Coordinates of C-alpha atoms and ligand atoms in Angstrom, one line a residue:
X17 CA -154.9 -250.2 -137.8
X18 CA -154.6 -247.1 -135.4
X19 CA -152.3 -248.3 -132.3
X20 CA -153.9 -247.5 -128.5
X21 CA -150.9 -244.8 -128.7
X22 CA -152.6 -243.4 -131.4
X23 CA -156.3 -243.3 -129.7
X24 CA -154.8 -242.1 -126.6
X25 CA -153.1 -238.9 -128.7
X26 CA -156.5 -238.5 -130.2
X27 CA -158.2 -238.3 -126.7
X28 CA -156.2 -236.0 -125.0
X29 CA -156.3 -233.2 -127.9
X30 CA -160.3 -233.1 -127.0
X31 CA -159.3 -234.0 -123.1
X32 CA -156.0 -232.5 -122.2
X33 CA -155.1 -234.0 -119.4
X34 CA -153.7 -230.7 -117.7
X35 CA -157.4 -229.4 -117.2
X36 CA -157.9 -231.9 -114.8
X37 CA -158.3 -230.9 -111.4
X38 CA -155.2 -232.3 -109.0
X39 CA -156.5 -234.7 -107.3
X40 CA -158.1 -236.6 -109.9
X41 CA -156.7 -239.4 -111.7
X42 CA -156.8 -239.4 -116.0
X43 CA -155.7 -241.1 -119.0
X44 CA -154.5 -244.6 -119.7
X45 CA -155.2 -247.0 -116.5
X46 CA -153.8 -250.1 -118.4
X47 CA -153.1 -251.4 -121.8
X48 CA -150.0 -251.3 -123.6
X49 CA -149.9 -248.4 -126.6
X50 CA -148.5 -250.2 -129.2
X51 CA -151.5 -252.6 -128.9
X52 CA -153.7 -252.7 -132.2
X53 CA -157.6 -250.8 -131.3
X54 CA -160.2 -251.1 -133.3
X55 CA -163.2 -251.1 -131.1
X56 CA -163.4 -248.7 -128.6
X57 CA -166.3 -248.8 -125.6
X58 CA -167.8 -245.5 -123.6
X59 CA -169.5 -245.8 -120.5
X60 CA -169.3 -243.5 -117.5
X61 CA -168.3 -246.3 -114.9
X62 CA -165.2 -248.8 -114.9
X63 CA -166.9 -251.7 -112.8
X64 CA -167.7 -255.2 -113.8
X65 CA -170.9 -255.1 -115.6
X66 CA -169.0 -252.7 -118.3
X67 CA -166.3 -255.1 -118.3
X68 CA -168.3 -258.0 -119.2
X69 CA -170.1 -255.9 -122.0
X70 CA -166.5 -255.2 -123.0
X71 CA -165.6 -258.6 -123.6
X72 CA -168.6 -259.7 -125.1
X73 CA -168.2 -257.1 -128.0
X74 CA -164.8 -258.0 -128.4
X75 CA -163.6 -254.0 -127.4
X76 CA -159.6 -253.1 -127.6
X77 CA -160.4 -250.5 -125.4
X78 CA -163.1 -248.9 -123.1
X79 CA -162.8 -245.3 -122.5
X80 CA -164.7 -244.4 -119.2
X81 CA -165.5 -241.1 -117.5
X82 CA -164.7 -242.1 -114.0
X83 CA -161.8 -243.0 -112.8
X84 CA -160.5 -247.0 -111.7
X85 CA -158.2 -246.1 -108.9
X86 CA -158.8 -242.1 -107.5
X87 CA -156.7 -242.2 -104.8
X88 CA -154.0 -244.2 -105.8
X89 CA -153.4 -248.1 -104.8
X90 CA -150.5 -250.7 -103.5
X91 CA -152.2 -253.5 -105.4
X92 CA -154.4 -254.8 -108.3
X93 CA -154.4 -258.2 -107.0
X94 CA -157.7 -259.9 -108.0
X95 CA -159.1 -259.7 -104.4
X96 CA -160.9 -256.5 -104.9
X97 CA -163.2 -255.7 -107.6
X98 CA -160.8 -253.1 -109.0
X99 CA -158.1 -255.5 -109.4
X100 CA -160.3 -258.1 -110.6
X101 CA -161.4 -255.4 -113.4
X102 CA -157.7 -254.9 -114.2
X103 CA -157.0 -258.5 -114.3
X104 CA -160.2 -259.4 -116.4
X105 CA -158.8 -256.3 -118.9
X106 CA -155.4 -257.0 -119.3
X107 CA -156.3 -260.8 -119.4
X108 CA -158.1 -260.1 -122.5
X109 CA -155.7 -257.3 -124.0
X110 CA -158.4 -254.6 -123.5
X111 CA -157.3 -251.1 -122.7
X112 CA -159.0 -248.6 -120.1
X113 CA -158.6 -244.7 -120.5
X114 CA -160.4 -242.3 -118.1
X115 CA -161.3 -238.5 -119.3
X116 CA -162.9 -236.8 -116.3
X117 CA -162.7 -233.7 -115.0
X118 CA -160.6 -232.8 -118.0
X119 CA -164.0 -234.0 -119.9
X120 CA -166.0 -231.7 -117.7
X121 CA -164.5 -228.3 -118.5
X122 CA -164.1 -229.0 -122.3
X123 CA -165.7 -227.6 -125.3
X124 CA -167.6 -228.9 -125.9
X125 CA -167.5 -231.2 -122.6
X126 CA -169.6 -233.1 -120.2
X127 CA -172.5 -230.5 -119.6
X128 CA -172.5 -229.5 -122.9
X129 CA -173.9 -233.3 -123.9
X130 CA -176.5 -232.7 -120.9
X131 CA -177.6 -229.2 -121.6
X132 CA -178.8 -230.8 -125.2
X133 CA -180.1 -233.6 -123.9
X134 CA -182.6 -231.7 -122.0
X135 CA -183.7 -229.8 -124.3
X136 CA -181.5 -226.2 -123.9
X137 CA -180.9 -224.8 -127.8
X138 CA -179.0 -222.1 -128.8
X139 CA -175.7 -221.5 -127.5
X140 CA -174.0 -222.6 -124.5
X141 CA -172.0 -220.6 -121.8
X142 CA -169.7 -222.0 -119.2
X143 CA -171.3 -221.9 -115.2
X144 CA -168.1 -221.5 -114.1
X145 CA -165.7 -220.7 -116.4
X146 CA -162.1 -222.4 -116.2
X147 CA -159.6 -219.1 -115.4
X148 CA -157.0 -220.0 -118.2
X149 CA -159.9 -219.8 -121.0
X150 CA -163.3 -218.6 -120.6
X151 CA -164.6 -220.5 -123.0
X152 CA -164.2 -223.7 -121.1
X153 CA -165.3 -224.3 -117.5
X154 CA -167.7 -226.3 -115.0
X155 CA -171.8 -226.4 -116.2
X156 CA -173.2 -224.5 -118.4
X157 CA -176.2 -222.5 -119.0
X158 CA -178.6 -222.1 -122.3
X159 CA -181.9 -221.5 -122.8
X160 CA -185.7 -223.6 -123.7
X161 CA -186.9 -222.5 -127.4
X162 CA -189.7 -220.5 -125.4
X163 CA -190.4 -220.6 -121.5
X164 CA -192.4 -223.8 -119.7
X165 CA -193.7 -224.2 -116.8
X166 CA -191.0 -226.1 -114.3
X167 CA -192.7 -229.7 -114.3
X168 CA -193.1 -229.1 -117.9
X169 CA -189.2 -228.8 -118.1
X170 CA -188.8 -231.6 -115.5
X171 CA -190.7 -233.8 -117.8
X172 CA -189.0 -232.9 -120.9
X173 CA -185.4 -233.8 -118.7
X174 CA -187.1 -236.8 -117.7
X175 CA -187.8 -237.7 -121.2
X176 CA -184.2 -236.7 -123.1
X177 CA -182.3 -238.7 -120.0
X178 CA -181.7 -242.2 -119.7
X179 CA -183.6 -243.8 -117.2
X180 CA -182.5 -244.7 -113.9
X181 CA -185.0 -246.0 -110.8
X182 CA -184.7 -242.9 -108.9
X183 CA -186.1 -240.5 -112.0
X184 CA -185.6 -236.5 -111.4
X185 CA -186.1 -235.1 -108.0
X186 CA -187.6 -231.4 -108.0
X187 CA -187.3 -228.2 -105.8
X188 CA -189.5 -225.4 -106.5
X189 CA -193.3 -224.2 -107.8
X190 CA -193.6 -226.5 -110.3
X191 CA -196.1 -223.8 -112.0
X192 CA -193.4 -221.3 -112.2
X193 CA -192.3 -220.7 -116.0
X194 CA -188.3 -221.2 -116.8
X195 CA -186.3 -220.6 -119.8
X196 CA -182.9 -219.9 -118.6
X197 CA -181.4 -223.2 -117.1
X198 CA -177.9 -224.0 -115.9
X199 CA -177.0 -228.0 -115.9
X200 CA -174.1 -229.7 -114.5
X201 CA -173.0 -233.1 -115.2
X202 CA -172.1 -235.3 -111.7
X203 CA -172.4 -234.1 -108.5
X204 CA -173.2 -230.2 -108.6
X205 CA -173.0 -228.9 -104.6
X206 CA -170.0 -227.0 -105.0
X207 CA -171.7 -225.3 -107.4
X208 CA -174.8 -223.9 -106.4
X209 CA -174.0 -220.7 -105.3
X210 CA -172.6 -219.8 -108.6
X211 CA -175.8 -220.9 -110.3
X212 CA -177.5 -218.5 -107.8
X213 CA -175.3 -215.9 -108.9
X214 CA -175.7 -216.1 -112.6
X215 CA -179.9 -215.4 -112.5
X216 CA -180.9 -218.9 -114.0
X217 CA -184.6 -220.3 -113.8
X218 CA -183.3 -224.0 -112.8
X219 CA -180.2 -225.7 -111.6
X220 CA -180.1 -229.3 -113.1
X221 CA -177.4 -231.1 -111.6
X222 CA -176.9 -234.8 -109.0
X223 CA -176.4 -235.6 -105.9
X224 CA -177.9 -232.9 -104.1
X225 CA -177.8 -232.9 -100.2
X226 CA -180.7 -232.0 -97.9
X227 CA -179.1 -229.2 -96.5
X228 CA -177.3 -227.5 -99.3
X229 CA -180.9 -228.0 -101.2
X230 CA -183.3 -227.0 -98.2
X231 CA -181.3 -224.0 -97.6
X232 CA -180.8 -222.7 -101.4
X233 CA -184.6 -223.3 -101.6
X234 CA -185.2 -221.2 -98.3
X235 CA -183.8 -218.0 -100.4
X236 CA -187.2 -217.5 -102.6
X237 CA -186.2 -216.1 -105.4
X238 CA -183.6 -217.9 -106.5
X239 CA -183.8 -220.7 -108.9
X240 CA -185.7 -224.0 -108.6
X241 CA -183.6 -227.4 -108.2
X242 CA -183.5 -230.7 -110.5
X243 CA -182.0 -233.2 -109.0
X244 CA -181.1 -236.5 -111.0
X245 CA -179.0 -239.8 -111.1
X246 CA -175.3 -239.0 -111.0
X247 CA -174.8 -241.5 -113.9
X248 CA -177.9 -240.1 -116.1
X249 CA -176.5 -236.8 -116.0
X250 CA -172.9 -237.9 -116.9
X251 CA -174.4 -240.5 -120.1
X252 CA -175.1 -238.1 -122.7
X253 CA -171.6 -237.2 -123.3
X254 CA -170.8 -240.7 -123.7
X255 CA -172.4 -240.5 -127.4
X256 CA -170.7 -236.7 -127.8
X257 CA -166.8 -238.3 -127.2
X258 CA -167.4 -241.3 -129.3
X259 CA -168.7 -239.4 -132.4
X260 CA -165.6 -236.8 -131.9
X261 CA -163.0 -240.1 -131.6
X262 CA -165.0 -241.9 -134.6
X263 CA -164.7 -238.7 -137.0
X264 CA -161.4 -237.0 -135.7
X265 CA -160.0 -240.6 -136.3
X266 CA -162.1 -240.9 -139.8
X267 CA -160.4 -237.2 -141.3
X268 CA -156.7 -239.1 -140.8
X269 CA -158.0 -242.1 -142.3
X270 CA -158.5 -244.6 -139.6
X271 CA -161.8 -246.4 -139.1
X272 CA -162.3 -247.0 -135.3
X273 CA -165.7 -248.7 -134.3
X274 CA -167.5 -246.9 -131.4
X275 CA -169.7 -248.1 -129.2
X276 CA -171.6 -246.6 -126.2
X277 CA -172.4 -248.6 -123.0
X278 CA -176.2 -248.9 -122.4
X279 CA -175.4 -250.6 -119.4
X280 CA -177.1 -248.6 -116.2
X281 CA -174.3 -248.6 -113.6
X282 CA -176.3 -246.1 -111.6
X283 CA -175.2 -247.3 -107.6
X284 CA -179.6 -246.6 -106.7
X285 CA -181.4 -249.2 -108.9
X286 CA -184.5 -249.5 -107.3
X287 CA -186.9 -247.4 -105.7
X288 CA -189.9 -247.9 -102.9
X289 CA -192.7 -245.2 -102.2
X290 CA -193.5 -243.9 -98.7
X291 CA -196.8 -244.7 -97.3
X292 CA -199.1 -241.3 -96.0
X293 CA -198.4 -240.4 -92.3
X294 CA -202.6 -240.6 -92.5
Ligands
ZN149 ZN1 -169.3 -238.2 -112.2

């Protein structure tokens, strides 16, 4: 039976951890790697709900996209919910790894799972492409089999994403055709001016503010906007890492089971319509 060592070594040849940006926080949060794994759990957010599903399968290990502790911490006493998650892990010999930005900018990587899942086919170009290789980077653009009208497109998103209570927000004629379309997994503000710049129909991204949105829009011609949920965007990949870990882990003759969370740890989980000024 592969050791959490041996997982971990697996995971970082798809994620190096030196393609994560310096202020975030990567790789093993807890466990010890000479533990045995067997069962391994995705999902994009350490909390408690994931936790629970964790224990309830009986994982070794649950390999998350964000991180437990960003900024560092003092403590993992059990009076916060992030040391209650470590306690409630190590309590029950489960492991926690995080792949993050290191995930984002890989090949394939975070937005490569997305462009697929809304539909994009053919190949797949880094937005912004990471200086030390070109061929890996932030976003990425691709193309629709044959143009659609934009609601058409937002629909299709709609469909290929998991669903979440707050749906897609959209910013633009939604009679306008698109084919070209750049997508970014998480929050994509930073990155809207480089979407701008490479001539794309649509930006699909999260967590777009009113102002960075409202004043991209202002600028006519350049692409329409598709907002959607943070975690939605980010899920996708989820499936991607575990079939890579499963078959990487398969060709040297170890047998992990995989599992991906279905568990909607999206923070907005419900939604309530506006009544007409009228
Ligand atoms: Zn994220």
């Amino acid at each position: 039976m592969p050791t959490l060592a041996d997982i971990v070594t697996e995971l970082e040849s798809r994620y190096d951890p030196r393609w994560a940006e310096s202020w975030d926080a990567v790789g093993l949060v807890c466990g010890d790697p000479s533990a045995e794994v067997r069962r391994i759990l995705f999902a994009v957010d350490p909390v408690a709900a994931v936790a629970e599903e964790a224990l309830d399968w009986g994982a070794d290990l649950v390999v998350t996209h964000h991180p437990l502790y960003l900024r560092g911490t003092t403590s993992v006493a059990a009076t916060t919910f992030k040391g209650r998650l470590v306690h409630t892990l190590i309590k029950n010999d489960i492991g926690l790894f995080t792949a993050h930005t290191n995930a984002d900018v890989a090949d394939p990587g975070v937005s490569d799972a997305l462009a697929r899942a809304v539909g994009l086919t053919g190949p797949l170009v880094p937005l912004s492409p990471s200086a030390d290789d070109p061929r890996r980077g932030l976003g990425r653009v691709g193309s629709l089999a044959a143009p659609v009208p934009l609601a058409e497109f937002a629909r299709r998103a709609a469909r290929g994403l998991p669903a979440t209570a707050g749906g897609l927000r959209v910013a633009g004629d939604p009679g306008r055709h698109v084919q070209r379309i750049a997508v970014s997994g998480g929050s994509g503000d930073s990155l809207l001016a480089t979407a701008r710049a490479a001539g794309v129909d649509v930006f699909l991204t999260a967590d777009l503010r009113h102002h960075p949105a409202s004043e991209f829009m202002e600028a006519s011609d350049g692409p329409a906007l598709i907002d959607a949920a943070h975690w939605a965007t980010e899920w996708p990949w989820l499936a991607d890492a575990a079939y890579h870990l499963a078959s990487a882990s398969a060709a040297k003759g170890i047998t992990v089971e995989t599992r991906v969370s279905e568990t909607v740890t999206d923070a907005w989980n419900t939604t309530a319509k506006c009544e007409d000024f009228t």
